[in-house]
Coordinates of C-alpha atoms and ligand atoms in Angstrom, one line a residue:
M1 CA -26.7 31.4 94.8
I2 CA -24.9 33.6 97.2
D3 CA -22.6 31.6 99.4
Q4 CA -23.1 33.7 102.5
E5 CA -21.1 31.2 104.7
L6 CA -18.0 31.7 102.6
R7 CA -18.6 35.4 102.1
N8 CA -18.5 35.8 105.8
I9 CA -15.2 34.1 105.9
Y10 CA -13.8 36.4 103.2
L11 CA -15.0 39.4 105.2
R12 CA -13.3 38.2 108.4
E13 CA -10.1 37.6 106.5
E14 CA -10.3 41.0 104.9
K15 CA -10.7 42.5 108.3
R16 CA -7.8 40.5 109.7
Q17 CA -5.5 41.6 106.8
N18 CA -6.5 45.2 107.1
G19 CA -6.2 45.3 110.8
G20 CA -2.7 43.8 111.1
I21 CA 1.0 44.7 110.5
E22 CA 2.0 41.9 108.1
L23 CA 5.7 41.2 108.4
I24 CA 5.9 37.7 107.0
A25 CA 8.6 38.0 104.4
S26 CA 6.9 35.7 101.8
E27 CA 3.6 37.6 101.8
N28 CA 2.3 40.5 99.7
Y29 CA -0.9 42.1 98.6
P30 CA -1.6 41.8 94.8
S31 CA -3.3 44.7 93.1
R32 CA -7.0 44.8 92.3
E33 CA -6.2 44.1 88.6
V34 CA -4.3 41.0 89.5
R35 CA -7.0 39.8 91.9
E36 CA -9.7 40.3 89.3
A37 CA -7.6 38.4 86.7
C38 CA -7.7 35.5 89.1
S39 CA -11.4 35.3 88.8
S40 CA -11.6 35.9 85.0
I41 CA -13.5 33.6 82.6
L42 CA -10.2 32.1 81.5
M43 CA -10.6 29.8 84.4
A44 CA -13.4 27.9 82.5
K45 CA -11.0 26.7 79.8
Y46 CA -9.1 23.5 79.5
A47 CA -5.8 24.1 77.8
E48 CA -3.5 21.1 78.2
G49 CA -0.3 21.7 76.2
Y50 CA 1.2 24.9 75.1
P51 CA 0.1 27.9 73.0
E52 CA -0.7 26.8 69.4
H53 CA -0.1 23.1 70.4
R54 CA -3.1 22.3 72.7
Y55 CA -4.9 19.0 73.2
Y56 CA -8.3 20.8 73.0
G57 CA -10.0 23.2 70.6
G58 CA -11.1 26.7 71.5
C59 CA -7.8 27.8 72.9
V60 CA -7.3 30.9 70.7
N61 CA -7.8 33.4 73.6
V62 CA -6.0 31.5 76.3
D63 CA -3.1 31.1 73.9
A64 CA -3.0 34.9 73.5
A65 CA -3.0 35.3 77.3
E66 CA -0.3 32.7 77.9
N67 CA 1.8 34.1 75.1
L68 CA 1.5 37.6 76.7
A69 CA 2.5 36.2 80.1
M70 CA 5.6 34.5 78.6
E71 CA 6.7 37.5 76.6
R72 CA 6.3 39.8 79.5
A73 CA 8.2 37.5 81.8
Q74 CA 11.0 37.1 79.3
K75 CA 11.3 40.9 79.0
L76 CA 11.2 41.4 82.8
F77 CA 13.9 38.9 83.5
H78 CA 15.9 39.2 80.3
C79 CA 15.6 35.6 79.3
R80 CA 14.8 33.6 76.2
Y81 CA 12.2 31.3 77.6
A82 CA 9.6 31.5 80.4
N83 CA 7.3 28.6 81.3
V84 CA 4.4 30.3 83.2
Q85 CA 2.4 27.1 83.9
P86 CA 3.7 25.8 87.3
H87 CA 1.0 26.0 89.9
S88 CA 3.4 27.0 92.6
G89 CA 7.0 27.4 93.5
S90 CA 7.3 23.8 94.7
Q91 CA 5.7 22.5 91.5
A92 CA 8.2 24.6 89.5
N93 CA 11.1 23.0 91.4
Y94 CA 9.6 19.5 91.0
A95 CA 9.5 20.1 87.2
A96 CA 12.8 21.9 87.0
Y97 CA 14.7 19.0 88.6
H98 CA 13.1 16.6 86.2
A99 CA 14.1 18.7 83.3
V100 CA 17.8 18.7 84.1
I101 CA 18.7 15.7 86.3
R102 CA 17.6 12.0 86.7
P103 CA 16.3 10.3 89.8
G104 CA 19.2 9.4 92.1
D105 CA 21.4 12.2 90.8
K106 CA 23.3 14.4 93.3
V107 CA 22.1 17.9 94.2
M108 CA 24.1 20.4 96.3
S109 CA 21.9 22.9 98.2
L110 CA 22.3 25.1 101.3
I111 CA 22.0 23.4 104.7
L112 CA 18.3 23.6 105.3
N113 CA 18.4 25.2 108.7
D114 CA 20.4 28.1 107.1
G115 CA 17.5 29.2 104.9
G116 CA 16.9 26.6 102.2
H117 CA 13.3 25.6 101.2
L118 CA 11.6 22.2 101.8
T119 CA 12.0 21.3 98.1
H120 CA 15.8 21.7 98.5
G121 CA 16.2 18.3 100.0
S122 CA 14.1 18.2 103.2
P123 CA 13.4 14.7 104.4
V124 CA 9.7 15.5 104.4
S125 CA 9.7 16.6 100.7
F126 CA 9.6 14.6 97.5
S127 CA 13.0 16.1 96.7
S128 CA 15.0 14.0 99.2
E129 CA 13.3 10.8 98.1
M130 CA 14.0 11.4 94.4
Y131 CA 17.5 12.9 94.5
R132 CA 20.6 12.6 96.7
F133 CA 21.1 15.9 98.5
V134 CA 24.4 17.1 99.9
H135 CA 24.9 20.5 101.3
Y136 CA 27.1 23.6 101.7
P137 CA 27.2 25.5 104.9
L138 CA 27.2 29.3 105.5
G139 CA 30.3 30.9 106.8
E140 CA 30.6 31.8 110.5
D141 CA 29.1 35.2 109.9
G142 CA 26.0 33.7 108.4
R143 CA 26.9 34.7 104.9
L144 CA 27.6 32.5 101.8
D145 CA 31.3 31.5 101.8
Y146 CA 32.2 31.2 98.1
D147 CA 35.5 29.5 98.8
V148 CA 33.7 26.8 100.8
I149 CA 31.2 26.3 98.0
A150 CA 34.1 25.8 95.6
K151 CA 35.7 23.2 97.9
R152 CA 32.4 21.4 98.5
L153 CA 31.8 21.2 94.7
D154 CA 35.2 19.5 94.2
E155 CA 34.5 17.1 97.1
E156 CA 31.1 16.1 96.1
N157 CA 30.9 16.4 92.3
P158 CA 27.1 17.0 92.3
N159 CA 25.0 17.0 89.1
L160 CA 23.3 20.1 90.1
F161 CA 24.2 23.1 92.3
L162 CA 21.2 25.0 93.8
A163 CA 21.2 28.6 95.1
G164 CA 18.3 30.8 96.2
Y165 CA 16.8 30.6 99.7
S166 CA 13.7 31.3 101.9
A167 CA 15.5 33.0 104.8
Y168 CA 18.7 34.5 103.6
P169 CA 19.0 38.3 104.3
F170 CA 22.0 39.1 102.1
A171 CA 22.7 39.6 98.4
I172 CA 23.7 36.6 96.4
D173 CA 26.7 36.8 94.0
F174 CA 25.3 34.6 91.1
R175 CA 28.1 35.7 88.8
R176 CA 30.7 34.4 91.3
M177 CA 28.8 31.1 91.6
R178 CA 28.8 30.7 87.8
E179 CA 32.6 31.2 87.8
I180 CA 33.1 28.7 90.6
I181 CA 30.9 26.1 88.8
D182 CA 32.7 26.7 85.5
A183 CA 36.1 26.3 87.2
H184 CA 34.9 23.1 88.8
N185 CA 33.5 21.8 85.5
A186 CA 36.8 22.4 83.7
H187 CA 38.3 19.5 85.6
A188 CA 35.2 17.5 86.9
E189 CA 34.2 14.2 85.4
T190 CA 30.5 15.0 85.4
P191 CA 29.4 18.5 84.6
C192 CA 27.5 20.3 87.3
L193 CA 24.5 22.4 86.2
F194 CA 23.5 25.6 88.0
M195 CA 19.9 26.2 89.2
V196 CA 18.6 29.2 91.0
D197 CA 15.3 29.3 93.0
M198 CA 14.7 33.1 93.2
A199 CA 11.2 32.7 94.8
H200 CA 11.8 35.2 97.5
I201 CA 13.8 37.8 95.6
A202 CA 12.2 37.8 92.2
G203 CA 10.7 41.3 92.8
I204 CA 14.1 42.7 93.7
I205 CA 15.6 41.2 90.6
A206 CA 12.7 42.4 88.4
A207 CA 13.3 45.9 89.7
G208 CA 17.0 45.6 88.7
L209 CA 18.2 46.1 92.3
T210 CA 20.3 43.0 92.6
Q211 CA 22.1 40.5 90.2
N212 CA 19.8 38.7 87.8
P213 CA 20.4 34.9 88.0
C214 CA 18.9 34.4 84.6
E215 CA 22.2 35.8 83.2
F216 CA 24.2 33.1 84.9
A217 CA 22.2 30.0 85.8
D218 CA 21.1 27.2 83.5
I219 CA 17.6 27.1 84.9
V220 CA 15.8 29.5 87.3
T221 CA 12.6 28.9 89.2
T222 CA 10.4 31.3 91.1
T223 CA 7.1 32.0 92.8
T224 CA 5.1 34.9 91.5
H225 CA 3.4 35.9 94.8
K226 CA 6.2 37.0 97.1
T227 CA 8.2 40.1 96.4
L228 CA 6.9 40.0 92.8
R229 CA 3.4 40.7 94.1
G230 CA 1.4 38.6 91.6
P231 CA -1.0 35.7 92.0
R232 CA 0.0 32.6 93.9
G233 CA 1.9 30.6 91.4
G234 CA 5.3 29.5 90.0
M235 CA 7.5 29.9 86.9
I236 CA 10.6 28.4 85.2
L237 CA 13.0 30.5 83.2
T238 CA 16.1 29.7 81.1
N239 CA 18.4 31.2 78.5
R240 CA 19.4 27.8 77.2
E241 CA 17.4 26.9 74.1
D242 CA 18.5 23.3 74.5
L243 CA 16.5 23.1 77.8
V244 CA 13.3 24.5 76.5
K245 CA 11.7 21.3 75.3
K246 CA 12.8 19.5 78.5
I247 CA 11.3 22.1 80.7
K248 CA 8.0 22.1 78.7
S249 CA 7.5 18.4 79.0
A250 CA 8.6 18.4 82.6
V251 CA 5.8 20.8 83.5
F252 CA 3.2 19.2 81.2
P253 CA 2.6 16.3 81.1
Y254 CA 5.1 15.1 83.7
A255 CA 4.3 17.3 86.7
Q256 CA 0.9 18.8 85.9
G257 CA -2.3 18.6 83.9
G258 CA -4.3 21.5 82.6
P259 CA -2.8 24.9 83.3
L260 CA -4.6 27.5 85.4
E261 CA -5.1 30.0 82.5
H262 CA -6.8 32.6 84.8
I263 CA -3.8 32.6 87.1
I264 CA -1.6 32.8 84.0
G265 CA -3.5 35.9 83.0
A266 CA -2.9 37.3 86.5
K267 CA 0.8 36.6 86.1
A268 CA 0.8 38.5 82.8
T269 CA -0.7 41.5 84.7
C270 CA 1.7 41.2 87.5
F271 CA 4.6 41.2 85.0
A272 CA 3.2 44.3 83.3
E273 CA 3.1 46.0 86.7
A274 CA 6.6 45.0 87.6
L275 CA 7.8 46.5 84.2
E276 CA 6.5 49.9 85.3
P277 CA 9.0 52.4 86.9
S278 CA 6.7 52.6 89.9
F279 CA 7.5 49.0 90.8
K280 CA 11.2 49.9 91.1
E281 CA 10.2 52.7 93.5
Y282 CA 8.1 50.3 95.5
M283 CA 11.0 47.8 95.8
E284 CA 13.4 50.6 96.8
G285 CA 10.9 51.4 99.5
V286 CA 10.8 47.7 100.6
L287 CA 14.6 47.6 100.9
R288 CA 14.7 51.0 102.8
N289 CA 12.0 49.9 105.3
T290 CA 13.6 46.5 105.9
A291 CA 17.0 48.1 106.6
A292 CA 15.5 50.8 108.8
C293 CA 13.6 48.3 111.0
D294 CA 16.7 46.1 111.3
E295 CA 18.9 49.1 112.1
E296 CA 16.5 50.4 114.7
L297 CA 16.4 47.1 116.5
R298 CA 20.1 46.9 116.6
S299 CA 20.4 50.4 117.9
L300 CA 18.2 49.2 120.8
G301 CA 20.7 46.5 121.5
C302 CA 19.1 43.6 119.7
V303 CA 21.0 40.9 117.8
S304 CA 19.8 41.1 114.2
S305 CA 21.3 39.8 111.0
G306 CA 21.5 43.0 109.0
T307 CA 19.9 43.0 105.6
E308 CA 20.6 43.5 101.9
N309 CA 17.2 42.5 100.7
H310 CA 13.5 42.5 101.8
L311 CA 14.0 40.5 105.1
F312 CA 16.2 40.1 108.1
L313 CA 16.5 37.6 111.0
L314 CA 16.1 38.8 114.5
D315 CA 17.8 36.6 117.1
V316 CA 15.1 36.8 119.8
L317 CA 16.8 34.2 122.1
A318 CA 19.9 36.4 122.3
S319 CA 18.0 39.6 122.3
F320 CA 15.1 38.8 124.7
G321 CA 15.8 35.3 126.1
I322 CA 12.7 33.9 124.5
S323 CA 12.2 31.4 121.6
G324 CA 11.0 32.4 118.2
K325 CA 7.8 30.5 118.8
E326 CA 7.1 32.6 121.9
A327 CA 8.1 35.8 120.2
Q328 CA 5.8 35.1 117.2
A329 CA 2.9 34.5 119.6
K330 CA 3.5 37.7 121.6
L331 CA 3.6 39.8 118.5
E332 CA 0.5 38.2 117.0
E333 CA -1.4 39.0 120.1
V334 CA -0.9 42.7 119.4
G335 CA -1.5 42.5 115.6
I336 CA 2.0 42.1 114.3
T337 CA 2.4 38.9 112.1
T338 CA 5.8 37.4 111.7
N339 CA 7.1 33.8 111.6
K340 CA 9.6 32.0 113.8
N341 CA 12.7 30.9 111.9
M342 CA 15.9 29.0 112.5
I343 CA 18.9 31.3 112.6
H344 CA 22.5 30.4 111.6
G345 CA 23.9 28.1 114.4
D346 CA 20.5 27.7 116.0
T347 CA 20.5 25.8 119.3
L348 CA 16.8 25.3 119.6
K349 CA 14.5 22.7 118.0
P350 CA 12.8 23.6 114.6
S351 CA 9.5 23.8 116.4
E352 CA 10.9 26.5 118.8
C353 CA 13.6 28.3 116.8
S354 CA 15.8 31.1 118.1
G355 CA 14.8 33.7 115.5
L356 CA 12.0 35.6 113.8
R357 CA 12.0 36.2 110.0
I358 CA 10.8 39.8 109.4
G359 CA 10.1 41.3 106.0
F360 CA 8.6 44.5 104.6
A361 CA 7.3 43.5 101.1
A362 CA 3.6 43.4 102.2
A363 CA 3.7 46.4 104.6
T364 CA 5.4 48.6 102.0
T365 CA 2.6 47.8 99.5
R366 CA 0.1 49.2 101.9
G367 CA 2.1 52.4 102.3
C368 CA 4.5 51.8 105.3
T369 CA 7.1 54.6 105.5
E370 CA 10.6 54.4 106.7
E371 CA 9.6 56.3 109.9
Q372 CA 6.8 53.8 110.5
A373 CA 9.3 50.9 109.9
R374 CA 11.4 52.3 112.7
A375 CA 8.3 52.8 114.9
I376 CA 7.3 49.2 114.3
A377 CA 10.9 48.2 115.4
R378 CA 10.4 50.1 118.7
L379 CA 7.0 48.6 119.2
M380 CA 8.3 45.1 118.7
F381 CA 11.1 45.8 121.1
K382 CA 8.7 46.9 123.8
V383 CA 6.4 43.9 123.2
L384 CA 9.1 41.4 123.3
K385 CA 10.7 43.0 126.4
G386 CA 7.4 42.9 128.1
A387 CA 7.7 46.7 128.6
I388 CA 4.2 47.7 127.3
S389 CA 0.7 46.4 128.1
Q390 CA -1.1 44.4 125.5
D391 CA -3.8 47.0 125.1
E392 CA -1.3 49.9 124.6
A393 CA 0.7 47.9 122.1
K394 CA -2.5 47.0 120.2
E395 CA -3.4 50.6 120.1
E396 CA 0.0 51.7 118.8
A397 CA -0.1 49.0 116.1
A398 CA -3.6 50.1 115.1
G399 CA -2.4 53.7 114.9
I400 CA 0.2 52.8 112.4
V401 CA -2.1 50.6 110.3
S402 CA -4.8 53.3 110.3
T403 CA -2.6 55.4 107.9
W404 CA -2.2 52.5 105.4
K405 CA -4.3 51.6 102.3
D406 CA -7.1 49.1 102.6
V407 CA -6.0 45.8 101.0
M408 CA -9.0 45.7 98.8
T409 CA -8.3 49.1 97.3
L410 CA -4.7 48.4 96.2
Ligands
PLP1 C1 8.3 30.0 98.9 C2 9.3 29.2 98.2 C3 9.1 28.1 97.4 C4 7.7 27.4 97.2 O1 6.7 28.1 96.9 P1 5.2 27.5 97.0 O2 4.5 28.4 96.0 O3 4.8 27.7 98.4 O4 5.2 26.1 96.6 C5 10.2 27.5 96.8 N1 11.4 27.9 97.0 C6 11.7 28.9 97.8 C7 13.1 29.4 98.0 C8 10.7 29.6 98.5 O5 11.0 30.6 99.3

């Protein structure tokens, strides 16, 4: 049977993706090899358990695929153990918490409006119901303030300290956090563990362009589909042998049932790609383009965060007198996709927001150059100022996109 109804939806989505400038910082385009892996025959196999210890027979080949994914992940992130089964980043966090703390324990995470994820203690997430969340603020400049973190740890004595964010544009000093936690633990009654959720920056870490949290944290979680450019999925990493068994049983059978072995195969392919020298070149391009766009907007008089990674936050309220919601809609009308985002010290409601989160992981995959990143900044400026007609803006955006690779040929 050919499911024409659904095929038509695929074609429309392909057209949408090809036609637009994708600047959502959490998105990316996986390679053909990764996409094909997602539809491989491994999907037809039940494999509850772990390689060589499954609950079903016939697992010899999925065992080989999962072992390959684990070995490659361990090599890529320089860690002793990788669990590649989590279905998503949120599932990875769900399991990781269970592996290291008990319900009711105290977790210290970033104030959510400053760039934390839903699973870092949001009232609408399981996390806030199962654990007691307390928070650390950013400094006045919107950057992590390590002295404040040290002070908050001593005040609150949490069981777990959590770093890693969804909308933080600067580098994170994981080494310094480890030192602060060690200093706290030297006199604290209950030891505090260190967890890093590197979902957004995993690709930058894989490329060796920023500190690797696996060197410093007790447990690290990630997604595989953001800067890492793999299939939609999650992963948990550790260098602590004593946590391996706990992580395994937290993922299966506690949080999940049968693993998605086809997605695990796709993760293995994505890790192999990230181990290639060309991935580092790609990620250097992402950082260059992001910095160029942010810089161009600031040279035009906009209030923007600056950046040390693949994203920045544009204060559209200060820059254009409009909300993030409005700015997102205006850009979408001309083929530029972004998302509204709270900025540090935001005065608007979460449904409105004062900022836009802008990232270049996806556009760079398609071939966006630094010059084009600057042209996109100038185009966004004109659109948000209302200084260009919708038709002209659409044409300009289409002109940029026309030089890029088709998403199905990557
Ligand atoms: C995206 C993200 C996640 C969750 O990933 P999903 O796969 O959407 O569940 C978790 N943590 C952080 C910091 C993220 O940015």
